[in-house]
Tab-separated table of C-alpha atoms and ligand atoms in Angstrom:
chain	number	residue	atom	x	y	z
L	1	ALA	CA	7.079	9.850	-2.957
L	2	ALA	CA	3.420	8.119	-2.761
L	3	MET	CA	2.913	8.326	1.092
L	4	ARG	CA	4.990	11.401	2.288
L	5	HIS	CA	2.279	14.044	1.593
L	6	LEU	CA	-0.428	12.009	3.453
L	7	PRO	CA	-3.066	12.154	4.823
L	8	TYR	CA	-3.808	14.855	1.957
L	9	PHE	CA	-6.724	17.443	2.251
L	10	CYS	CA	-7.697	19.044	-0.447
L	11	ARG	CA	-11.252	20.903	-1.656
L	12	GLY	CA	-12.415	22.771	-4.876
L	13	GLU	CA	-14.694	22.700	-7.631
L	14	VAL	CA	-15.450	20.265	-9.795
L	15	VAL	CA	-15.248	21.248	-13.418
L	16	LYS	CA	-15.591	19.511	-17.154
L	17	GLY	CA	-12.924	16.801	-17.799
L	18	PHE	CA	-11.749	15.657	-20.838
L	19	GLY	CA	-14.537	13.375	-21.956
L	20	ARG	CA	-12.525	10.149	-21.736
L	21	GLY	CA	-15.870	8.575	-20.995
L	22	SER	CA	-15.566	7.554	-17.559
L	23	LYS	CA	-19.275	7.573	-17.065
L	24	GLU	CA	-19.833	5.293	-19.739
L	25	LEU	CA	-17.232	2.272	-18.038
L	26	GLY	CA	-19.680	3.300	-14.672
L	27	ILE	CA	-16.614	4.887	-13.005
L	28	PRO	CA	-17.410	8.658	-13.555
L	29	THR	CA	-14.812	10.990	-12.312
L	30	ALA	CA	-14.931	14.029	-10.722
L	31	ASN	CA	-12.018	16.563	-11.967
L	32	PHE	CA	-10.705	19.075	-10.176
L	33	SER	CA	-9.614	22.623	-12.133
L	34	GLU	CA	-6.040	23.099	-13.024
L	35	GLN	CA	-5.315	25.493	-10.603
L	36	VAL	CA	-6.144	23.013	-7.848
L	37	VAL	CA	-3.916	20.362	-9.489
L	38	GLU	CA	-1.266	22.904	-9.590
L	39	SER	CA	-1.617	23.304	-6.090
L	40	PHE	CA	-0.749	19.716	-5.302
L	41	PRO	CA	3.084	19.484	-4.242
L	42	SER	CA	4.883	18.598	-7.575
L	43	ASP	CA	6.569	15.194	-5.995
L	44	MET	CA	3.266	13.503	-5.051
L	45	SER	CA	3.515	10.589	-7.355
L	46	THR	CA	0.814	9.810	-9.972
L	47	GLY	CA	-0.963	6.702	-9.473
L	48	ILE	CA	-4.210	5.364	-7.796
L	49	TYR	CA	-4.718	6.714	-4.225
L	50	TYR	CA	-7.642	5.895	-1.958
L	51	GLY	CA	-9.492	8.172	0.549
L	52	TRP	CA	-12.488	10.226	1.746
L	53	ALA	CA	-14.684	12.595	0.034
L	54	CYS	CA	-17.768	15.088	0.460
L	55	VAL	CA	-19.491	16.897	-2.460
L	56	GLY	CA	-20.825	20.462	-0.828
L	57	ASN	CA	-21.668	19.648	2.518
L	58	GLY	CA	-23.160	16.082	1.761
L	59	ASP	CA	-22.171	13.182	3.235
L	60	VAL	CA	-18.434	11.673	3.074
L	61	HIS	CA	-17.827	8.328	1.329
L	62	LYS	CA	-15.128	6.544	0.413
L	63	MET	CA	-13.558	7.113	-2.449
L	64	VAL	CA	-10.254	6.376	-5.482
L	65	LEU	CA	-8.380	8.695	-6.876
L	66	SER	CA	-6.295	9.080	-9.831
L	67	ILE	CA	-3.493	11.268	-10.004
L	68	GLY	CA	-2.210	10.913	-13.983
L	69	TRP	CA	-0.912	13.006	-16.616
L	70	ASN	CA	-3.400	14.962	-18.290
L	71	PRO	CA	-3.607	14.136	-22.068
L	72	PHE	CA	-5.416	17.112	-23.028
L	73	TYR	CA	-1.950	19.178	-22.122
L	74	LYS	CA	-0.157	16.683	-23.891
L	75	ASN	CA	0.898	14.656	-20.567
L	76	ILE	CA	2.870	17.865	-19.531
L	77	LYS	CA	0.498	18.420	-17.044
L	78	LYS	CA	-1.293	16.649	-14.403
L	79	SER	CA	-4.896	15.649	-13.403
L	80	VAL	CA	-6.705	14.873	-10.698
L	81	GLU	CA	-9.864	12.598	-10.263
L	82	THR	CA	-12.115	11.331	-7.867
L	83	HIS	CA	-14.786	8.042	-8.045
L	84	ILE	CA	-16.570	8.607	-5.077
L	85	ILE	CA	-17.979	5.407	-3.927
L	86	HIS	CA	-21.254	6.504	-3.862
L	87	THR	CA	-24.262	6.181	-6.500
L	88	PHE	CA	-25.436	9.508	-6.754
L	89	LYS	CA	-28.841	10.995	-8.607
L	90	ASP	CA	-27.645	13.811	-10.530
L	91	ASP	CA	-23.985	15.329	-11.820
L	92	PHE	CA	-22.699	17.608	-10.060
L	93	TYR	CA	-20.403	19.715	-11.781
L	94	GLY	CA	-19.689	23.001	-10.014
L	95	GLU	CA	-19.763	22.022	-6.335
L	96	ILE	CA	-17.218	21.827	-4.159
L	97	LEU	CA	-15.675	18.340	-3.810
L	98	SER	CA	-13.686	17.816	-0.317
L	99	ILE	CA	-11.169	15.330	-0.056
L	100	VAL	CA	-8.885	13.767	2.434
L	101	ILE	CA	-6.697	11.270	0.185
L	102	THR	CA	-5.416	8.800	2.873
L	103	GLY	CA	-3.224	6.282	1.485
L	104	TYR	CA	-1.852	4.809	-1.799
L	105	ILE	CA	-2.624	1.616	-3.709
L	106	ARG	CA	-0.543	1.162	-7.277
L	107	PRO	CA	1.407	3.555	-9.851
L	108	GLU	CA	-0.424	4.447	-13.245
L	109	LYS	CA	-0.400	1.289	-15.578
L	110	ASN	CA	-1.783	0.764	-19.337
L	111	PHE	CA	-4.242	-1.727	-20.126
L	112	ASP	CA	-4.714	-3.910	-22.957
L	113	SER	CA	-7.951	-3.508	-22.898
L	114	VAL	CA	-10.712	-2.033	-21.877
L	115	GLU	CA	-12.032	-5.180	-19.744
L	116	ALA	CA	-8.533	-5.235	-18.245
L	117	LEU	CA	-9.272	-1.569	-17.089
L	118	ILE	CA	-12.046	-1.896	-15.780
L	119	SER	CA	-11.477	-5.024	-14.039
L	120	ALA	CA	-7.797	-3.055	-12.473
L	121	ILE	CA	-10.339	-0.256	-11.191
L	122	GLN	CA	-12.875	-2.566	-9.709
L	123	GLU	CA	-10.212	-4.011	-7.657
L	124	ASP	CA	-8.584	-0.599	-6.686
L	125	ILE	CA	-12.437	0.128	-5.174
L	126	GLU	CA	-12.134	-3.539	-3.511
L	127	GLU	CA	-8.856	-2.620	-1.903
L	128	ALA	CA	-10.015	0.982	-0.693
L	129	LYS	CA	-12.801	-0.147	0.526
L	130	ARG	CA	-11.001	-2.846	2.554
L	131	GLN	CA	-8.263	-0.244	4.057
L	132	LEU	CA	-10.953	2.888	4.780
L	133	ASP	CA	-12.223	0.289	7.236
L	134	LEU	CA	-8.766	0.199	9.095
L	135	PRO	CA	-9.209	2.513	12.002
L	136	GLU	CA	-5.755	4.509	10.284
L	137	HIS	CA	-8.157	5.374	7.610
L	138	LEU	CA	-11.814	5.400	9.211
L	139	LYS	CA	-10.719	8.444	11.738
L	140	LEU	CA	-10.288	10.795	9.000
L	141	LYS	CA	-13.931	10.432	7.604
L	142	GLU	CA	-14.292	12.416	11.239
L	143	ASP	CA	-12.123	14.862	10.736
L	144	ASN	CA	-13.492	18.578	11.090
L	145	PHE	CA	-12.126	19.590	7.422
L	146	PHE	CA	-15.455	18.048	5.958
L	147	HIS	CA	-17.195	20.285	8.513
L	148	LEU	CA	-15.795	23.249	7.242
L	149	PRO	CA	-17.417	26.317	5.864
L	150	GLU	CA	-18.093	25.270	1.932
L	151	GLY	CA	-16.685	28.038	0.350
L	152	LYS	CA	-13.419	28.281	2.311
L	153	THR	CA	-10.507	26.897	-0.012
L	154	VAL	CA	-7.911	24.398	2.426
L	155	ASN	CA	-5.580	22.720	0.635
L	156	ASN	CA	-3.340	21.678	3.632
L	157	HIS	CA	-3.996	21.080	6.657
U	201	ADP	P1	-15.714	14.269	-17.159
U	201	ADP	O1	-14.736	13.775	-18.514
U	201	ADP	O2	-16.284	15.385	-17.505
U	201	ADP	O3	-15.006	14.351	-15.950
U	201	ADP	P2	-17.007	11.573	-16.565
U	201	ADP	O4	-16.839	10.797	-17.165
U	201	ADP	O5	-15.659	11.162	-15.503
U	201	ADP	O6	-16.895	13.235	-16.800
U	201	ADP	O7	-18.041	11.928	-15.096
U	201	ADP	C1	-17.626	12.679	-14.009
U	201	ADP	C2	-18.851	13.478	-13.057
U	201	ADP	O8	-19.844	12.212	-12.920
U	201	ADP	C3	-18.437	14.340	-12.273
U	201	ADP	O9	-17.809	15.070	-12.160
U	201	ADP	C4	-19.946	14.283	-11.465
U	201	ADP	O10	-20.380	15.526	-11.654
U	201	ADP	C5	-20.583	13.131	-11.846
U	201	ADP	N1	-20.805	12.337	-10.796
U	201	ADP	C6	-21.628	11.183	-10.803
U	201	ADP	N2	-21.581	10.047	-9.732
U	201	ADP	C7	-20.032	10.369	-9.763
U	201	ADP	C8	-19.197	9.626	-8.863
U	201	ADP	N3	-19.720	8.719	-7.685
U	201	ADP	N4	-17.955	9.675	-8.435
U	201	ADP	C9	-17.667	11.111	-9.315
U	201	ADP	N5	-18.157	11.697	-10.228
U	201	ADP	C10	-20.026	11.162	-10.613
U	202	MG	MG1	-13.771	12.515	-14.876
């Protein structure tokens, strides 16, 4: 169920999350709106994925993404959050984020401590970086999807 829909193309506005303090952990996650999340296949597994991301018509960067249960909606709705593996000068709330999800890393997990959570995410990031250098994932970085007009919302290819 995790891999069936991949590669998965998605584009939407970056909205305010629910302040879990991702940025304070050094791992900010750009959240998609509820509407974009609802457009995801309902049988796409929660968990950690990786792929490519681009803000507005900027450069395409590696990313890790979580599809998780959204605590703000008492875990009956999902959230989709993208951590772009790049250091940005400024926040980009309100901008259009384009992503292609190319691979799956692991299911969602609970961690006993913030330290354990951070080190798991660091491992996810290293895994994503390695996988994305392989030809089958690297080729999607150059996909035409990233060069389509910004305003156009495309949730599937
Ligand atoms: P929120 O709860 O509002 O999502 P976060 O702490 O997760 O807050 O921070 C997310 C915001 O940080 C994004 O919406 C974006 O504007 C900004 N940001 C800066 N750098 C990055 C990055 N490398 N990846 C994702 N978001 C980033
Ligand atoms: Mg976030």
